[in-house]
JSON list of C-alpha atoms in Angstrom, two decimals:
[
{"chain": "A", "resi": 1, "resn": "UNK", "atom": "CA", "xyz": [-39.99, -38.06, 31.16]},
{"chain": "A", "resi": 2, "resn": "UNK", "atom": "CA", "xyz": [-37.17, -37.54, 33.17]},
{"chain": "A", "resi": 3, "resn": "UNK", "atom": "CA", "xyz": [-36.06, -37.70, 36.87]},
{"chain": "A", "resi": 4, "resn": "UNK", "atom": "CA", "xyz": [-36.54, -33.29, 37.26]},
{"chain": "A", "resi": 5, "resn": "UNK", "atom": "CA", "xyz": [-39.80, -33.65, 36.51]},
{"chain": "A", "resi": 6, "resn": "UNK", "atom": "CA", "xyz": [-41.23, -35.78, 39.08]},
{"chain": "A", "resi": 7, "resn": "UNK", "atom": "CA", "xyz": [-38.45, -35.34, 41.46]},
{"chain": "A", "resi": 8, "resn": "UNK", "atom": "CA", "xyz": [-39.36, -33.58, 45.26]},
{"chain": "A", "resi": 9, "resn": "UNK", "atom": "CA", "xyz": [-36.78, -30.35, 45.26]},
{"chain": "A", "resi": 10, "resn": "UNK", "atom": "CA", "xyz": [-34.85, -29.39, 48.15]},
{"chain": "A", "resi": 11, "resn": "UNK", "atom": "CA", "xyz": [-35.96, -32.25, 50.45]},
{"chain": "A", "resi": 12, "resn": "UNK", "atom": "CA", "xyz": [-35.39, -31.68, 53.78]},
{"chain": "A", "resi": 13, "resn": "UNK", "atom": "CA", "xyz": [-32.54, -32.97, 55.23]},
{"chain": "A", "resi": 14, "resn": "UNK", "atom": "CA", "xyz": [-29.84, -33.36, 58.07]},
{"chain": "A", "resi": 15, "resn": "UNK", "atom": "CA", "xyz": [-25.68, -33.99, 58.43]},
{"chain": "A", "resi": 16, "resn": "UNK", "atom": "CA", "xyz": [-24.16, -36.62, 59.71]},
{"chain": "A", "resi": 17, "resn": "UNK", "atom": "CA", "xyz": [-23.81, -34.69, 63.24]},
{"chain": "A", "resi": 18, "resn": "UNK", "atom": "CA", "xyz": [-27.25, -34.35, 64.05]},
{"chain": "A", "resi": 19, "resn": "UNK", "atom": "CA", "xyz": [-28.89, -36.51, 66.24]},
{"chain": "A", "resi": 20, "resn": "UNK", "atom": "CA", "xyz": [-31.44, -39.52, 65.67]},
{"chain": "A", "resi": 21, "resn": "UNK", "atom": "CA", "xyz": [-34.11, -38.42, 67.02]},
{"chain": "A", "resi": 22, "resn": "UNK", "atom": "CA", "xyz": [-34.15, -34.84, 64.88]},
{"chain": "A", "resi": 23, "resn": "UNK", "atom": "CA", "xyz": [-33.65, -37.18, 61.27]},
{"chain": "A", "resi": 24, "resn": "UNK", "atom": "CA", "xyz": [-36.96, -38.66, 63.56]},
{"chain": "A", "resi": 25, "resn": "UNK", "atom": "CA", "xyz": [-38.54, -35.62, 63.88]},
{"chain": "A", "resi": 26, "resn": "UNK", "atom": "CA", "xyz": [-38.04, -34.38, 59.91]},
{"chain": "A", "resi": 27, "resn": "UNK", "atom": "CA", "xyz": [-39.38, -37.73, 58.93]},
{"chain": "A", "resi": 28, "resn": "UNK", "atom": "CA", "xyz": [-42.57, -37.14, 61.21]},
{"chain": "A", "resi": 29, "resn": "UNK", "atom": "CA", "xyz": [-43.35, -33.96, 60.52]},
{"chain": "A", "resi": 30, "resn": "UNK", "atom": "CA", "xyz": [-42.76, -34.42, 56.55]},
{"chain": "A", "resi": 31, "resn": "UNK", "atom": "CA", "xyz": [-44.17, -37.62, 56.12]},
{"chain": "A", "resi": 32, "resn": "UNK", "atom": "CA", "xyz": [-41.49, -39.75, 54.79]},
{"chain": "A", "resi": 33, "resn": "UNK", "atom": "CA", "xyz": [-40.07, -42.95, 55.17]},
{"chain": "A", "resi": 34, "resn": "UNK", "atom": "CA", "xyz": [-35.94, -41.49, 54.83]},
{"chain": "A", "resi": 35, "resn": "UNK", "atom": "CA", "xyz": [-33.94, -38.44, 54.68]},
{"chain": "A", "resi": 36, "resn": "UNK", "atom": "CA", "xyz": [-31.37, -37.84, 52.93]},
{"chain": "A", "resi": 37, "resn": "UNK", "atom": "CA", "xyz": [-27.31, -36.99, 55.58]},
{"chain": "A", "resi": 38, "resn": "UNK", "atom": "CA", "xyz": [-26.12, -34.28, 53.61]},
{"chain": "A", "resi": 39, "resn": "UNK", "atom": "CA", "xyz": [-22.22, -33.01, 54.33]},
{"chain": "A", "resi": 40, "resn": "UNK", "atom": "CA", "xyz": [-21.02, -29.81, 52.94]},
{"chain": "A", "resi": 41, "resn": "UNK", "atom": "CA", "xyz": [-24.61, -29.86, 50.26]},
{"chain": "A", "resi": 42, "resn": "UNK", "atom": "CA", "xyz": [-23.57, -32.86, 49.37]},
{"chain": "A", "resi": 43, "resn": "UNK", "atom": "CA", "xyz": [-25.45, -36.49, 50.30]},
{"chain": "A", "resi": 44, "resn": "UNK", "atom": "CA", "xyz": [-22.94, -38.70, 52.47]},
{"chain": "A", "resi": 45, "resn": "UNK", "atom": "CA", "xyz": [-26.35, -41.13, 52.92]},
{"chain": "A", "resi": 46, "resn": "UNK", "atom": "CA", "xyz": [-29.76, -41.80, 54.33]},
{"chain": "A", "resi": 47, "resn": "UNK", "atom": "CA", "xyz": [-31.20, -42.50, 57.33]},
{"chain": "A", "resi": 48, "resn": "UNK", "atom": "CA", "xyz": [-34.33, -44.48, 57.14]},
{"chain": "A", "resi": 49, "resn": "UNK", "atom": "CA", "xyz": [-37.55, -44.79, 59.67]},
{"chain": "A", "resi": 50, "resn": "UNK", "atom": "CA", "xyz": [-35.73, -48.70, 59.77]},
{"chain": "A", "resi": 51, "resn": "UNK", "atom": "CA", "xyz": [-31.75, -47.69, 60.15]},
{"chain": "A", "resi": 52, "resn": "UNK", "atom": "CA", "xyz": [-33.57, -45.89, 63.49]},
{"chain": "A", "resi": 53, "resn": "UNK", "atom": "CA", "xyz": [-35.55, -48.69, 64.69]},
{"chain": "A", "resi": 54, "resn": "UNK", "atom": "CA", "xyz": [-32.57, -50.93, 64.32]},
{"chain": "A", "resi": 55, "resn": "UNK", "atom": "CA", "xyz": [-29.47, -49.75, 64.68]},
{"chain": "A", "resi": 56, "resn": "UNK", "atom": "CA", "xyz": [-30.56, -47.15, 67.44]},
{"chain": "A", "resi": 57, "resn": "UNK", "atom": "CA", "xyz": [-33.69, -48.09, 68.90]},
{"chain": "A", "resi": 58, "resn": "UNK", "atom": "CA", "xyz": [-34.08, -51.47, 69.35]},
{"chain": "A", "resi": 59, "resn": "UNK", "atom": "CA", "xyz": [-29.99, -51.78, 70.79]},
{"chain": "A", "resi": 60, "resn": "UNK", "atom": "CA", "xyz": [-31.81, -49.44, 73.61]},
{"chain": "A", "resi": 61, "resn": "UNK", "atom": "CA", "xyz": [-29.65, -46.75, 72.19]},
{"chain": "A", "resi": 62, "resn": "UNK", "atom": "CA", "xyz": [-29.32, -43.28, 73.05]},
{"chain": "A", "resi": 63, "resn": "UNK", "atom": "CA", "xyz": [-31.88, -40.90, 70.00]},
{"chain": "A", "resi": 64, "resn": "UNK", "atom": "CA", "xyz": [-29.73, -38.27, 71.07]},
{"chain": "A", "resi": 65, "resn": "UNK", "atom": "CA", "xyz": [-26.72, -40.31, 68.78]},
{"chain": "A", "resi": 66, "resn": "UNK", "atom": "CA", "xyz": [-25.00, -38.15, 65.80]},
{"chain": "A", "resi": 67, "resn": "UNK", "atom": "CA", "xyz": [-26.82, -39.84, 62.71]},
{"chain": "A", "resi": 68, "resn": "UNK", "atom": "CA", "xyz": [-23.43, -40.76, 61.42]},
{"chain": "A", "resi": 69, "resn": "UNK", "atom": "CA", "xyz": [-23.58, -44.10, 63.79]},
{"chain": "A", "resi": 70, "resn": "UNK", "atom": "CA", "xyz": [-26.30, -45.25, 61.86]},
{"chain": "A", "resi": 71, "resn": "UNK", "atom": "CA", "xyz": [-27.09, -43.66, 58.95]},
{"chain": "A", "resi": 72, "resn": "UNK", "atom": "CA", "xyz": [-26.28, -45.68, 55.29]},
{"chain": "A", "resi": 73, "resn": "UNK", "atom": "CA", "xyz": [-23.34, -44.47, 53.73]},
{"chain": "A", "resi": 74, "resn": "UNK", "atom": "CA", "xyz": [-23.31, -46.50, 50.53]},
{"chain": "A", "resi": 75, "resn": "UNK", "atom": "CA", "xyz": [-25.77, -43.96, 48.19]},
{"chain": "A", "resi": 76, "resn": "UNK", "atom": "CA", "xyz": [-27.23, -44.20, 45.29]},
{"chain": "A", "resi": 77, "resn": "UNK", "atom": "CA", "xyz": [-27.92, -41.14, 43.22]},
{"chain": "A", "resi": 78, "resn": "UNK", "atom": "CA", "xyz": [-29.64, -40.61, 39.93]},
{"chain": "A", "resi": 79, "resn": "UNK", "atom": "CA", "xyz": [-29.12, -37.30, 37.81]},
{"chain": "A", "resi": 80, "resn": "UNK", "atom": "CA", "xyz": [-31.93, -34.17, 37.16]},
{"chain": "A", "resi": 81, "resn": "UNK", "atom": "CA", "xyz": [-31.30, -35.52, 33.72]},
{"chain": "A", "resi": 82, "resn": "UNK", "atom": "CA", "xyz": [-32.15, -39.40, 34.22]},
{"chain": "A", "resi": 83, "resn": "UNK", "atom": "CA", "xyz": [-35.02, -41.16, 32.74]},
{"chain": "A", "resi": 84, "resn": "UNK", "atom": "CA", "xyz": [-37.45, -42.25, 35.13]},
{"chain": "A", "resi": 85, "resn": "UNK", "atom": "CA", "xyz": [-37.53, -45.65, 33.74]},
{"chain": "A", "resi": 86, "resn": "UNK", "atom": "CA", "xyz": [-33.63, -45.44, 34.48]},
{"chain": "A", "resi": 87, "resn": "UNK", "atom": "CA", "xyz": [-34.19, -44.39, 37.83]},
{"chain": "A", "resi": 88, "resn": "UNK", "atom": "CA", "xyz": [-36.83, -47.08, 38.47]},
{"chain": "A", "resi": 89, "resn": "UNK", "atom": "CA", "xyz": [-33.87, -50.25, 37.79]},
{"chain": "A", "resi": 90, "resn": "UNK", "atom": "CA", "xyz": [-31.60, -48.20, 39.73]},
{"chain": "A", "resi": 91, "resn": "UNK", "atom": "CA", "xyz": [-34.19, -48.66, 42.84]},
{"chain": "A", "resi": 92, "resn": "UNK", "atom": "CA", "xyz": [-35.02, -52.34, 41.60]},
{"chain": "A", "resi": 93, "resn": "UNK", "atom": "CA", "xyz": [-31.46, -53.10, 41.01]},
{"chain": "A", "resi": 94, "resn": "UNK", "atom": "CA", "xyz": [-30.88, -51.71, 44.85]},
{"chain": "A", "resi": 95, "resn": "UNK", "atom": "CA", "xyz": [-33.77, -52.67, 46.28]},
{"chain": "A", "resi": 96, "resn": "UNK", "atom": "CA", "xyz": [-33.94, -49.03, 47.64]},
{"chain": "A", "resi": 97, "resn": "UNK", "atom": "CA", "xyz": [-37.47, -46.92, 47.38]},
{"chain": "A", "resi": 98, "resn": "UNK", "atom": "CA", "xyz": [-36.03, -43.23, 47.42]},
{"chain": "A", "resi": 99, "resn": "UNK", "atom": "CA", "xyz": [-32.61, -42.17, 45.23]},
{"chain": "A", "resi": 100, "resn": "UNK", "atom": "CA", "xyz": [-31.48, -38.85, 46.42]},
{"chain": "A", "resi": 101, "resn": "UNK", "atom": "CA", "xyz": [-31.32, -36.54, 43.15]},
{"chain": "A", "resi": 102, "resn": "UNK", "atom": "CA", "xyz": [-27.54, -35.01, 42.90]},
{"chain": "A", "resi": 103, "resn": "UNK", "atom": "CA", "xyz": [-26.14, -32.30, 40.47]},
{"chain": "A", "resi": 104, "resn": "UNK", "atom": "CA", "xyz": [-22.77, -32.78, 37.88]},
{"chain": "A", "resi": 105, "resn": "UNK", "atom": "CA", "xyz": [-21.08, -31.42, 41.12]},
{"chain": "A", "resi": 106, "resn": "UNK", "atom": "CA", "xyz": [-22.66, -34.28, 43.73]},
{"chain": "A", "resi": 107, "resn": "UNK", "atom": "CA", "xyz": [-24.52, -31.12, 45.53]},
{"chain": "A", "resi": 108, "resn": "UNK", "atom": "CA", "xyz": [-28.35, -32.53, 46.86]},
{"chain": "A", "resi": 109, "resn": "UNK", "atom": "CA", "xyz": [-31.24, -30.75, 44.29]},
{"chain": "A", "resi": 110, "resn": "UNK", "atom": "CA", "xyz": [-33.99, -33.39, 45.21]},
{"chain": "A", "resi": 111, "resn": "UNK", "atom": "CA", "xyz": [-35.23, -36.89, 46.36]},
{"chain": "A", "resi": 112, "resn": "UNK", "atom": "CA", "xyz": [-37.40, -39.50, 44.13]},
{"chain": "A", "resi": 113, "resn": "UNK", "atom": "CA", "xyz": [-39.38, -41.91, 45.35]},
{"chain": "A", "resi": 114, "resn": "UNK", "atom": "CA", "xyz": [-41.06, -44.60, 43.96]},
{"chain": "A", "resi": 115, "resn": "UNK", "atom": "CA", "xyz": [-44.84, -43.40, 44.87]},
{"chain": "A", "resi": 116, "resn": "UNK", "atom": "CA", "xyz": [-43.37, -39.90, 42.66]},
{"chain": "A", "resi": 117, "resn": "UNK", "atom": "CA", "xyz": [-42.47, -42.71, 39.74]},
{"chain": "A", "resi": 118, "resn": "UNK", "atom": "CA", "xyz": [-45.82, -44.16, 39.50]},
{"chain": "A", "resi": 119, "resn": "UNK", "atom": "CA", "xyz": [-48.03, -40.41, 40.49]},
{"chain": "A", "resi": 120, "resn": "UNK", "atom": "CA", "xyz": [-46.19, -39.08, 37.19]},
{"chain": "A", "resi": 121, "resn": "UNK", "atom": "CA", "xyz": [-46.76, -41.75, 35.41]},
{"chain": "A", "resi": 122, "resn": "UNK", "atom": "CA", "xyz": [-49.27, -43.77, 35.86]},
{"chain": "A", "resi": 123, "resn": "UNK", "atom": "CA", "xyz": [-49.13, -46.85, 37.52]},
{"chain": "A", "resi": 124, "resn": "UNK", "atom": "CA", "xyz": [-47.83, -48.62, 34.27]},
{"chain": "A", "resi": 125, "resn": "UNK", "atom": "CA", "xyz": [-46.59, -52.24, 34.11]},
{"chain": "A", "resi": 126, "resn": "UNK", "atom": "CA", "xyz": [-42.83, -51.42, 34.59]},
{"chain": "A", "resi": 127, "resn": "UNK", "atom": "CA", "xyz": [-44.35, -48.95, 37.93]},
{"chain": "A", "resi": 128, "resn": "UNK", "atom": "CA", "xyz": [-45.61, -52.25, 39.49]},
{"chain": "A", "resi": 129, "resn": "UNK", "atom": "CA", "xyz": [-42.48, -54.60, 38.46]},
{"chain": "A", "resi": 130, "resn": "UNK", "atom": "CA", "xyz": [-40.87, -52.69, 39.54]},
{"chain": "A", "resi": 131, "resn": "UNK", "atom": "CA", "xyz": [-42.72, -52.26, 42.97]},
{"chain": "A", "resi": 132, "resn": "UNK", "atom": "CA", "xyz": [-42.28, -55.91, 42.97]},
{"chain": "A", "resi": 133, "resn": "UNK", "atom": "CA", "xyz": [-39.29, -56.47, 42.35]},
{"chain": "A", "resi": 134, "resn": "UNK", "atom": "CA", "xyz": [-38.09, -53.83, 44.90]},
{"chain": "A", "resi": 135, "resn": "UNK", "atom": "CA", "xyz": [-40.74, -55.52, 47.42]},
{"chain": "A", "resi": 136, "resn": "UNK", "atom": "CA", "xyz": [-39.39, -59.38, 47.24]},
{"chain": "A", "resi": 137, "resn": "UNK", "atom": "CA", "xyz": [-35.54, -57.60, 48.10]},
{"chain": "A", "resi": 138, "resn": "UNK", "atom": "CA", "xyz": [-36.73, -56.18, 50.93]},
{"chain": "A", "resi": 139, "resn": "UNK", "atom": "CA", "xyz": [-39.16, -60.23, 52.29]},
{"chain": "A", "resi": 140, "resn": "UNK", "atom": "CA", "xyz": [-34.43, -61.30, 51.36]},
{"chain": "A", "resi": 141, "resn": "UNK", "atom": "CA", "xyz": [-33.29, -58.95, 53.79]}
]
């Protein structure tokens, strides 16, 4: 199975200039913990609910500051043609739960989560192992 078969197409995004609060509102409205940061159609980072809490709220920062001040810019991506097995491996290696999906021009076309892999393929041993590996990495950080 390929990523294009399980990804969420055209996810909501923010730009580096959007406010931290606008990203939080998207997370609330879309019931998600991460939003891709996109500039000129290209994924330039991810902002997570944890980024907002740790890098803004905990510091007492203003939520009208731009996302660029708290974004995680080292973004790991998947391609639509990547297998779900490869995506699970990437998630495990990088201790992440979501991958932006980009086309050959690095333009964002979707997003895939570990939950998407679990639902579409069933909770097989590989998905369970990936979740376990990611969870272990989160506990260490």
